Amino acid sequence: MDKLLITGGNRLNGEITVSGAKNAALPILCASLLTADPISLDNVPALKDIGTTQRLLGQMGVRITQDGENSVTLDARHVHTLEAPYDLVKTMRASILVLGPLLTRFGQARVSLPGGCAIGQRPVDQHIKGLAALGAEISIEHGFVVAKASRLKGAVIRTDMVTVTGTENLMMAAVLAEGQTVLENAAREPEITDLAELLIKMGARIQGHGTDRIVIDGVEALHGARHTIVADRIEAGTFLCAVGATGGEIVLRNAAPDTMGAILDKLQEAGMSIECGSDWIRGSMNQRPKAVGFRTYEYPAFPTDMQAQVMALNTIAEGTAVIVENIFENRYMHVQELGRMGAKIDIDGHTAVVTGTSKLSGATVMATDLRASASLVIAGLAAIGDTTIERIYHLDRGYERMEHKLRSVGANIQRIAREQA
């Protein structure tokens, strides 16, 4: 497996272009199933999860044309398979997002249950509950969710918890349902807003996206559209944490600072100087960071996907920070690896107490999930000596050419390809 080798100690200076958001691109790719007309997408990140989704859609009969490095056209006119098999779903839980589009357009779907997840359970029961409220007949057979409906009918759906993929699945299902659907307790993430904006371009009637109450009036059919994926707020936040840990100044281009309020607030609290325009962010750090505590919650609060990266920043900060993880129960697996580099972190249930140290030392560490990988990169950039990060296939799921982008601003980082047999 590929590894990253980082020699720490370099300040970061320069510009980085932020990629499109993985968590927006995945449901938007699945939305191509809702129409027989082509959907053209720009700013699609070149990531492992994107490739997996495209393979899944391709197996179903969606014709996919690469129009450039980050542009793609999807044509779902000749879908011939209404099943998402386990061999693809097991590698990426977001595959469940084909369930709503298949069911509402074709009247049936057979989607494998995703199985376990390294950072905690992410049950699909809210998806099933919502689709049943829309009139679907749903059963679990041999590890698959099997759903049927002649035509879905609008309903008021109140999920028991805030669920991002659940909101996305139900919103896509409702756009072709008969009558009005109201999603109460809906997730408010910018990626949901981006999906809604595409659906509206396709002819859907949606109001309230970006709030906890989304109203959808079903239409008979959707048409083609062109859409640009929103910038990845988590990638942008990760690079800002990197310069916060190393010192220096970077400018992020193609960014979406209006989606990053909680992240930017915490980095400023840590001592970073931040300036923003409509599509750029300048972050500069010329001091040792100050420890910052936070609790993760659903958007617009501090995102769980930035918890590990800010924890890495706290490991070298002045003072002690208390972090409470409220979203996923197993999202502290990077703590042990950071400890190998000299970090001082105590865990008690959902709470982590991070006592900053003046320096980290390079070590060989192992990535355990996507955002944990990013935290180890940040720690390695700040550490003294060499850090080798193993199992970086996790990193490739959510960061487009991260080592190239960091190297362009002065990081000493290189990918070591797996040995050829």
CSV table of C-alpha atoms in Angstrom, one decimal:
chain,number,residue,atom,x,y,z
A,1,MET,CA,0.0,0.0,0.0
A,2,ASP,CA,1.1,3.6,-0.7
A,3,LYS,CA,2.6,5.6,2.2
A,4,LEU,CA,3.3,9.2,2.8
A,5,LEU,CA,6.8,10.4,4.0
A,6,ILE,CA,6.8,13.8,5.6
A,7,THR,CA,9.8,15.7,6.9
A,8,GLY,CA,8.4,18.3,9.3
A,9,GLY,CA,9.4,21.8,10.1
A,10,ASN,CA,8.7,23.7,6.9
A,11,ARG,CA,6.5,26.8,7.0
A,12,LEU,CA,3.8,26.8,4.4
A,13,ASN,CA,3.5,29.7,2.0
A,14,GLY,CA,1.6,30.1,-1.3
A,15,GLU,CA,-1.7,29.3,-3.0
A,16,ILE,CA,-3.9,26.2,-3.1
A,17,THR,CA,-7.0,25.6,-5.2
A,18,VAL,CA,-9.7,23.9,-3.2
A,19,SER,CA,-11.4,20.9,-4.9
A,20,GLY,CA,-15.1,20.3,-5.2
A,21,ALA,CA,-16.8,18.8,-2.1
A,22,LYS,CA,-16.9,15.0,-2.0
A,23,ASN,CA,-20.0,15.0,0.2
A,24,ALA,CA,-21.8,17.2,-2.3
A,25,ALA,CA,-20.6,15.3,-5.4
A,26,LEU,CA,-21.7,11.9,-4.2
A,27,PRO,CA,-25.5,12.6,-3.9
A,28,ILE,CA,-25.4,14.8,-6.9
A,29,LEU,CA,-23.9,11.9,-9.0
A,30,CYS,CA,-26.8,9.7,-7.7
A,31,ALA,CA,-29.3,12.4,-8.7
A,32,SER,CA,-28.5,11.6,-12.4
A,33,LEU,CA,-30.8,8.6,-11.9
A,34,LEU,CA,-33.8,10.9,-11.6
A,35,THR,CA,-33.9,11.8,-15.3
A,36,ALA,CA,-33.5,10.4,-18.8
A,37,ASP,CA,-31.7,13.6,-19.9
A,38,PRO,CA,-27.9,14.2,-19.5
A,39,ILE,CA,-26.6,15.9,-16.3
A,40,SER,CA,-23.3,17.8,-16.8
A,41,LEU,CA,-21.2,18.4,-13.7
A,42,ASP,CA,-18.2,20.6,-13.1
A,43,ASN,CA,-15.7,20.8,-10.2
A,44,VAL,CA,-16.1,17.1,-9.6
A,45,PRO,CA,-13.1,16.0,-7.4
A,46,ALA,CA,-10.9,13.1,-8.6
A,47,LEU,CA,-11.3,10.9,-5.5
A,48,LYS,CA,-11.6,7.2,-4.8
A,49,ASP,CA,-15.2,7.5,-3.5
A,50,ILE,CA,-16.2,9.4,-6.7
A,51,GLY,CA,-14.7,6.6,-8.8
A,52,THR,CA,-16.6,4.0,-6.8
A,53,THR,CA,-19.9,5.8,-7.3
A,54,GLN,CA,-19.3,6.1,-11.0
A,55,ARG,CA,-18.6,2.4,-11.2
A,56,LEU,CA,-21.8,1.7,-9.3
A,57,LEU,CA,-23.8,3.9,-11.7
A,58,GLY,CA,-22.1,2.5,-14.7
A,59,GLN,CA,-23.1,-1.1,-13.6
A,60,MET,CA,-26.7,0.2,-13.6
A,61,GLY,CA,-26.5,1.4,-17.1
A,62,VAL,CA,-25.6,5.1,-16.6
A,63,ARG,CA,-23.4,6.3,-19.5
A,64,ILE,CA,-20.6,8.4,-18.0
A,65,THR,CA,-18.4,10.7,-20.2
A,66,GLN,CA,-15.4,12.4,-18.8
A,67,ASP,CA,-15.4,16.0,-20.2
A,68,GLY,CA,-12.2,17.1,-18.6
A,69,GLU,CA,-10.1,16.5,-15.5
A,70,ASN,CA,-13.0,17.6,-13.2
A,71,SER,CA,-16.0,17.6,-15.5
A,72,VAL,CA,-18.4,14.7,-16.2
A,73,THR,CA,-21.7,14.1,-18.0
A,74,LEU,CA,-24.0,11.3,-16.9
A,75,ASP,CA,-26.8,9.9,-19.1
A,76,ALA,CA,-29.3,7.6,-17.2
A,77,ARG,CA,-31.6,7.1,-20.2
A,78,HIS,CA,-30.8,3.3,-20.5
A,79,VAL,CA,-30.7,2.2,-16.8
A,80,HIS,CA,-31.1,-1.6,-16.9
A,81,THR,CA,-30.2,-2.7,-13.4
A,82,LEU,CA,-31.9,-1.4,-10.2
A,83,GLU,CA,-29.5,-3.0,-7.8
A,84,ALA,CA,-26.6,-1.8,-5.8
A,85,PRO,CA,-24.4,-4.9,-4.9
A,86,TYR,CA,-22.6,-5.4,-1.7
A,87,ASP,CA,-19.1,-5.5,-3.3
A,88,LEU,CA,-19.4,-1.8,-4.1
A,89,VAL,CA,-21.6,-0.7,-1.2
A,90,LYS,CA,-19.3,-2.2,1.4
A,91,THR,CA,-16.5,0.1,0.4
A,92,MET,CA,-18.6,3.3,0.6
A,93,ARG,CA,-21.7,3.8,2.7
A,94,ALA,CA,-22.9,6.7,0.5
A,95,SER,CA,-24.0,4.1,-2.0
A,96,ILE,CA,-27.3,4.0,-0.1
A,97,LEU,CA,-28.0,7.3,-1.9
A,98,VAL,CA,-29.2,5.4,-5.1
A,99,LEU,CA,-32.2,4.1,-3.1
A,100,GLY,CA,-34.4,7.1,-3.3
A,101,PRO,CA,-33.7,8.0,-6.9
A,102,LEU,CA,-34.2,4.4,-8.2
A,103,LEU,CA,-37.4,4.0,-6.2
A,104,THR,CA,-39.1,7.2,-7.2
A,105,ARG,CA,-38.2,7.0,-11.0
A,106,PHE,CA,-38.4,3.3,-11.6
A,107,GLY,CA,-40.8,2.1,-8.9
A,108,GLN,CA,-38.3,-0.3,-7.3
A,109,ALA,CA,-34.8,-0.7,-6.0
A,110,ARG,CA,-32.6,-3.3,-4.4
A,111,VAL,CA,-29.7,-1.9,-2.4
A,112,SER,CA,-27.3,-3.7,-0.2
A,113,LEU,CA,-27.1,-2.7,3.4
A,114,PRO,CA,-23.8,-0.9,4.0
A,115,GLY,CA,-22.6,-2.9,7.0
A,116,GLY,CA,-20.2,-1.6,9.7
A,117,CYS,CA,-18.1,1.6,9.6
A,118,ALA,CA,-14.8,2.3,11.3
A,119,ILE,CA,-15.9,5.6,12.9
A,120,GLY,CA,-19.2,4.3,14.2
A,121,GLN,CA,-22.7,3.1,13.3
A,122,ARG,CA,-24.5,5.1,10.7
A,123,PRO,CA,-27.9,3.3,10.5
A,124,VAL,CA,-30.2,3.6,7.5
A,125,ASP,CA,-33.4,3.1,9.5
A,126,GLN,CA,-34.3,6.8,9.0
A,127,HIS,CA,-34.1,6.3,5.2
A,128,ILE,CA,-36.4,3.3,5.4
A,129,LYS,CA,-38.8,5.0,7.8
A,130,GLY,CA,-39.1,8.0,5.5
A,131,LEU,CA,-39.6,6.1,2.3
A,132,ALA,CA,-42.3,4.0,4.0
A,133,ALA,CA,-44.0,7.2,4.9
A,134,LEU,CA,-44.0,8.1,1.2
A,135,GLY,CA,-45.8,4.8,0.5
A,136,ALA,CA,-43.0,2.4,-0.4
A,137,GLU,CA,-43.2,-1.3,0.5
A,138,ILE,CA,-39.9,-2.1,2.1
A,139,SER,CA,-38.4,-5.3,3.3
A,140,ILE,CA,-34.9,-6.6,4.2
A,141,GLU,CA,-34.0,-9.7,2.3
A,142,HIS,CA,-30.6,-11.4,2.3
A,143,GLY,CA,-28.8,-8.3,3.4
A,144,PHE,CA,-30.6,-6.0,0.9
A,145,VAL,CA,-33.1,-3.2,1.3
A,146,VAL,CA,-35.8,-4.1,-1.2
A,147,ALA,CA,-38.2,-1.3,-2.0
A,148,LYS,CA,-41.3,-1.1,-4.3
A,149,ALA,CA,-43.9,1.6,-5.1
A,150,SER,CA,-46.1,2.3,-8.1
A,151,ARG,CA,-45.7,6.0,-7.3
A,152,LEU,CA,-44.6,7.6,-4.1
A,153,LYS,CA,-47.1,10.0,-2.4
A,154,GLY,CA,-46.1,13.1,-0.5
A,155,ALA,CA,-46.1,13.0,3.3
A,156,VAL,CA,-44.8,14.8,6.4
A,157,ILE,CA,-41.7,13.1,7.5
A,158,ARG,CA,-40.1,13.8,10.9
A,159,THR,CA,-36.8,11.9,11.3
A,160,ASP,CA,-35.8,10.8,14.8
A,161,MET,CA,-32.4,12.3,14.3
A,162,VAL,CA,-30.7,14.7,12.0
A,163,THR,CA,-29.3,12.7,9.1
A,164,VAL,CA,-27.4,14.1,6.1
A,165,THR,CA,-27.7,11.1,3.8
A,166,GLY,CA,-31.2,10.5,5.0
A,167,THR,CA,-32.3,14.0,4.1
A,168,GLU,CA,-30.6,13.7,0.7
A,169,ASN,CA,-32.2,10.3,0.0
A,170,LEU,CA,-35.7,11.5,1.0
A,171,MET,CA,-35.4,14.8,-0.8
A,172,MET,CA,-34.5,13.0,-4.1
A,173,ALA,CA,-37.3,10.5,-3.6
A,174,ALA,CA,-39.9,13.3,-3.0
A,175,VAL,CA,-39.1,15.4,-6.1
A,176,LEU,CA,-41.1,12.9,-8.3
A,177,ALA,CA,-43.7,11.9,-5.7
A,178,GLU,CA,-47.3,12.8,-6.1
A,179,GLY,CA,-48.2,15.9,-4.0
A,180,GLN,CA,-46.3,17.7,-1.3
A,181,THR,CA,-43.6,16.3,1.0
A,182,VAL,CA,-42.4,18.1,4.1
A,183,LEU,CA,-39.1,17.0,5.7
A,184,GLU,CA,-39.0,18.0,9.4
A,185,ASN,CA,-35.7,17.9,11.4
A,186,ALA,CA,-33.9,18.0,8.1
A,187,ALA,CA,-30.1,18.3,8.0
A,188,ARG,CA,-28.8,21.8,7.0
A,189,GLU,CA,-25.4,21.1,5.6
A,190,PRO,CA,-24.2,23.1,2.5
A,191,GLU,CA,-23.9,19.9,0.6
A,192,ILE,CA,-27.7,19.4,1.0
A,193,THR,CA,-28.2,22.9,-0.3
A,194,ASP,CA,-26.0,22.2,-3.3
A,195,LEU,CA,-28.0,19.0,-4.1
A,196,ALA,CA,-31.2,21.0,-3.9
A,197,GLU,CA,-29.9,23.7,-6.2
A,198,LEU,CA,-29.1,21.0,-8.8
A,199,LEU,CA,-32.6,19.4,-8.4
A,200,ILE,CA,-34.2,22.9,-8.9
A,201,LYS,CA,-32.2,23.3,-12.1
A,202,MET,CA,-33.6,20.0,-13.2
A,203,GLY,CA,-37.2,21.2,-12.6
A,204,ALA,CA,-37.8,20.2,-9.0
A,205,ARG,CA,-39.9,22.4,-6.8
A,206,ILE,CA,-38.0,22.7,-3.4
A,207,GLN,CA,-38.1,25.3,-0.7
A,208,GLY,CA,-36.4,25.6,2.6
A,209,HIS,CA,-33.2,23.8,1.8
A,210,GLY,CA,-30.5,25.0,4.2
A,211,THR,CA,-33.1,25.0,7.1
A,212,ASP,CA,-34.5,22.2,9.2
A,213,ARG,CA,-37.8,22.2,7.3
A,214,ILE,CA,-37.7,21.4,3.5
A,215,VAL,CA,-40.9,21.5,1.4
A,216,ILE,CA,-41.0,19.6,-1.9
A,217,ASP,CA,-43.8,19.7,-4.3
A,218,GLY,CA,-43.5,16.7,-6.6
A,219,VAL,CA,-43.4,17.0,-10.4
A,220,GLU,CA,-44.0,14.5,-13.2
A,221,ALA,CA,-40.5,14.4,-14.6
A,222,LEU,CA,-37.1,16.1,-14.3
A,223,HIS,CA,-34.9,17.3,-17.2
A,224,GLY,CA,-31.2,17.7,-17.7
A,225,ALA,CA,-29.0,20.5,-16.3
A,226,ARG,CA,-25.5,21.7,-15.7
A,227,HIS,CA,-24.1,22.3,-12.3
A,228,THR,CA,-20.8,23.2,-10.5
A,229,ILE,CA,-20.1,21.3,-7.3
A,230,VAL,CA,-19.6,23.5,-4.2
A,231,ALA,CA,-16.1,23.9,-2.8
A,232,ASP,CA,-15.0,21.4,-0.2
A,233,ARG,CA,-15.2,23.2,3.2
A,234,ILE,CA,-13.5,20.3,5.0
A,235,GLU,CA,-10.5,20.3,2.6
A,236,ALA,CA,-10.2,24.0,3.0
A,237,GLY,CA,-10.4,23.7,6.8
A,238,THR,CA,-7.7,21.0,6.7
A,239,PHE,CA,-5.2,23.2,4.8
A,240,LEU,CA,-5.9,26.1,7.2
A,241,CYS,CA,-5.1,23.7,10.1
A,242,ALA,CA,-1.9,22.7,8.4
A,243,VAL,CA,-0.7,26.3,8.2
A,244,GLY,CA,-1.9,26.9,11.7
A,245,ALA,CA,0.4,24.1,12.9
A,246,THR,CA,3.5,25.0,10.7
A,247,GLY,CA,3.2,28.8,10.5
A,248,GLY,CA,3.2,30.8,7.3
A,249,GLU,CA,0.5,32.1,5.0
A,250,ILE,CA,-1.6,30.4,2.4
A,251,VAL,CA,-4.4,31.6,0.1
A,252,LEU,CA,-7.1,29.2,-0.7
A,253,ARG,CA,-8.7,29.7,-4.2
A,254,ASN,CA,-12.1,28.4,-5.2
A,255,ALA,CA,-13.1,28.3,-1.6
A,256,ALA,CA,-16.6,28.8,0.0
A,257,PRO,CA,-16.0,30.7,3.2
A,258,ASP,CA,-19.7,31.3,3.8
A,259,THR,CA,-20.0,27.6,4.5
A,260,MET,CA,-17.2,27.5,7.1
A,261,GLY,CA,-18.3,29.9,9.9
A,262,ALA,CA,-17.7,27.5,12.8
A,263,ILE,CA,-14.3,26.3,11.4
A,264,LEU,CA,-13.0,29.8,10.8
A,265,ASP,CA,-14.2,31.0,14.2
A,266,LYS,CA,-12.1,28.3,16.0
A,267,LEU,CA,-9.0,28.9,13.9
A,268,GLN,CA,-9.2,32.7,14.7
A,269,GLU,CA,-9.6,31.8,18.3
A,270,ALA,CA,-6.4,29.7,18.0
A,271,GLY,CA,-4.6,32.8,16.8
A,272,MET,CA,-4.8,32.6,13.1
A,273,SER,CA,-5.3,35.7,11.0
A,274,ILE,CA,-8.0,35.1,8.4
A,275,GLU,CA,-9.3,37.3,5.6
A,276,CYS,CA,-12.1,36.2,3.2
A,277,GLY,CA,-13.6,37.1,-0.1
A,278,SER,CA,-16.5,35.6,-1.8
A,279,ASP,CA,-14.4,32.6,-3.1
A,280,TRP,CA,-11.1,32.9,-1.4
A,281,ILE,CA,-9.6,32.7,2.1
A,282,ARG,CA,-6.2,33.9,3.3
A,283,GLY,CA,-4.9,32.3,6.5
A,284,SER,CA,-1.6,33.3,8.2
A,285,MET,CA,0.0,32.1,11.4
A,286,ASN,CA,3.0,33.7,13.0
A,287,GLN,CA,2.7,32.4,16.6
A,288,ARG,CA,2.3,29.2,18.5
A,289,PRO,CA,-1.4,28.3,18.4
A,290,LYS,CA,-3.7,28.7,21.4
A,291,ALA,CA,-5.6,25.7,22.6
A,292,VAL,CA,-9.3,25.7,21.5
A,293,GLY,CA,-12.1,23.5,22.8
A,294,PHE,CA,-15.2,22.6,21.0
A,295,ARG,CA,-18.2,20.2,20.7
A,296,THR,CA,-19.1,18.6,17.4
A,297,TYR,CA,-22.7,19.0,16.3
A,298,GLU,CA,-24.7,19.1,13.1
A,299,TYR,CA,-24.3,22.1,10.8
A,300,PRO,CA,-24.0,25.0,11.3
A,301,ALA,CA,-22.1,24.0,14.5
A,302,PHE,CA,-18.6,22.7,14.5
A,303,PRO,CA,-18.4,19.7,12.1
A,304,THR,CA,-17.3,16.2,13.2
A,305,ASP,CA,-15.2,16.0,10.0
A,306,MET,CA,-12.9,18.7,11.3
A,307,GLN,CA,-12.5,17.3,14.8
A,308,ALA,CA,-9.3,15.3,14.2
A,309,GLN,CA,-7.6,18.1,12.3
A,310,VAL,CA,-8.2,20.7,15.0
A,311,MET,CA,-7.1,18.1,17.6
A,312,ALA,CA,-3.8,17.8,15.8
A,313,LEU,CA,-3.4,21.6,15.9
A,314,ASN,CA,-4.2,21.5,19.7
A,315,THR,CA,-1.4,18.9,20.3
A,316,ILE,CA,1.2,21.7,19.8
A,317,ALA,CA,-0.9,24.5,21.1
A,318,GLU,CA,-0.4,26.6,24.2
A,319,GLY,CA,-2.7,25.4,27.0
A,320,THR,CA,-5.3,22.6,27.3
A,321,ALA,CA,-8.3,22.0,25.1
A,322,VAL,CA,-11.5,20.0,25.9
A,323,ILE,CA,-13.1,18.3,22.9
A,324,VAL,CA,-16.5,16.6,22.9
A,325,GLU,CA,-17.4,14.3,20.0
A,326,ASN,CA,-21.2,14.2,19.8
A,327,ILE,CA,-21.7,12.6,16.3
A,328,PHE,CA,-19.7,9.4,16.1
A,329,GLU,CA,-18.9,7.1,18.9
A,330,ASN,CA,-15.5,5.8,17.6
A,331,ARG,CA,-14.0,8.9,16.2
A,332,TYR,CA,-10.9,9.1,18.4
A,333,MET,CA,-8.9,6.3,16.8
A,334,HIS,CA,-6.3,8.9,15.6
A,335,VAL,CA,-5.5,9.6,19.3
A,336,GLN,CA,-3.3,6.6,19.8
A,337,GLU,CA,-1.3,7.4,16.6
A,338,LEU,CA,-0.9,11.1,17.6
A,339,GLY,CA,0.4,9.7,21.0
A,340,ARG,CA,3.2,7.9,19.1
A,341,MET,CA,4.3,11.3,18.0
A,342,GLY,CA,4.4,12.7,21.5
A,343,ALA,CA,0.9,14.2,21.8
A,344,LYS,CA,-0.7,14.3,25.3
A,345,ILE,CA,-4.3,13.3,25.0
A,346,ASP,CA,-6.6,11.8,27.6
A,347,ILE,CA,-9.9,10.2,26.5
A,348,ASP,CA,-13.0,9.7,28.7
A,349,GLY,CA,-15.9,8.4,26.7
A,350,HIS,CA,-16.9,11.2,24.2
A,351,THR,CA,-14.5,13.7,25.7
A,352,ALA,CA,-10.8,14.3,24.8
A,353,VAL,CA,-8.5,16.5,26.9
A,354,VAL,CA,-5.6,17.7,24.8
A,355,THR,CA,-2.6,19.2,26.6
A,356,GLY,CA,-0.4,21.1,24.2
A,357,THR,CA,3.3,20.2,24.0
A,358,SER,CA,6.0,22.4,22.6
A,359,LYS,CA,7.0,19.8,19.9
A,360,LEU,CA,6.0,16.6,18.3
A,361,SER,CA,8.5,14.0,17.0
A,362,GLY,CA,8.2,12.2,13.7
A,363,ALA,CA,7.2,8.5,13.9
A,364,THR,CA,5.6,5.8,11.8
A,365,VAL,CA,1.9,6.0,12.2
A,366,MET,CA,-1.2,4.3,10.6
A,367,ALA,CA,-4.3,6.0,9.2
A,368,THR,CA,-7.5,4.5,10.5
A,369,ASP,CA,-10.1,6.6,8.6
A,370,LEU,CA,-10.3,9.6,6.3
A,371,ARG,CA,-10.1,12.5,8.7
A,372,ALA,CA,-7.8,10.7,11.0
A,373,SER,CA,-5.4,10.5,8.0
A,374,ALA,CA,-5.6,14.3,7.6
A,375,SER,CA,-4.8,14.8,11.3
A,376,LEU,CA,-1.6,12.7,11.0
A,377,VAL,CA,-0.5,14.7,8.0
A,378,ILE,CA,-0.9,18.0,10.0
A,379,ALA,CA,1.0,16.5,12.9
A,380,GLY,CA,3.7,15.3,10.6
A,381,LEU,CA,4.1,18.7,9.0
A,382,ALA,CA,4.7,20.2,12.4
A,383,ALA,CA,6.8,17.5,13.9
A,384,ILE,CA,10.6,17.3,14.2
A,385,GLY,CA,12.1,14.7,11.9
A,386,ASP,CA,10.4,12.2,9.5
A,387,THR,CA,6.8,10.8,9.8
A,388,THR,CA,5.7,7.9,7.7
A,389,ILE,CA,1.9,7.5,7.4
A,390,GLU,CA,0.7,4.1,6.3
A,391,ARG,CA,-2.7,3.0,4.9
A,392,ILE,CA,-3.2,6.3,3.1
A,393,TYR,CA,-5.9,4.8,0.9
A,394,HIS,CA,-8.2,6.4,3.5
A,395,LEU,CA,-6.8,9.8,2.6
A,396,ASP,CA,-7.3,9.3,-1.1
A,397,ARG,CA,-11.1,8.7,-0.5
A,398,GLY,CA,-11.5,12.4,0.4
A,399,TYR,CA,-8.5,14.5,-0.6
A,400,GLU,CA,-7.6,15.2,-4.2
A,401,ARG,CA,-3.8,15.0,-4.7
A,402,MET,CA,-3.2,16.3,-1.1
A,403,GLU,CA,0.6,15.7,-1.2
A,404,HIS,CA,0.9,17.7,-4.5
A,405,LYS,CA,-1.1,20.6,-3.1
A,406,LEU,CA,1.0,20.7,0.1
A,407,ARG,CA,4.3,20.4,-1.7
A,408,SER,CA,3.3,23.4,-3.9
A,409,VAL,CA,3.3,25.6,-0.7
A,410,GLY,CA,6.5,24.3,0.7
A,411,ALA,CA,5.8,21.1,2.5
A,412,ASN,CA,8.4,18.3,2.4
A,413,ILE,CA,6.0,15.5,1.6
A,414,GLN,CA,6.2,12.6,-0.9
A,415,ARG,CA,4.2,9.5,-1.7
A,416,ILE,CA,6.0,6.2,-1.6
A,417,ALA,CA,4.2,3.9,-4.0
A,418,ARG,CA,3.6,0.3,-3.0
A,419,GLU,CA,6.4,-2.1,-4.0
A,420,GLN,CA,5.9,-3.8,-7.2
A,421,ALA,CA,5.7,-7.6,-6.9
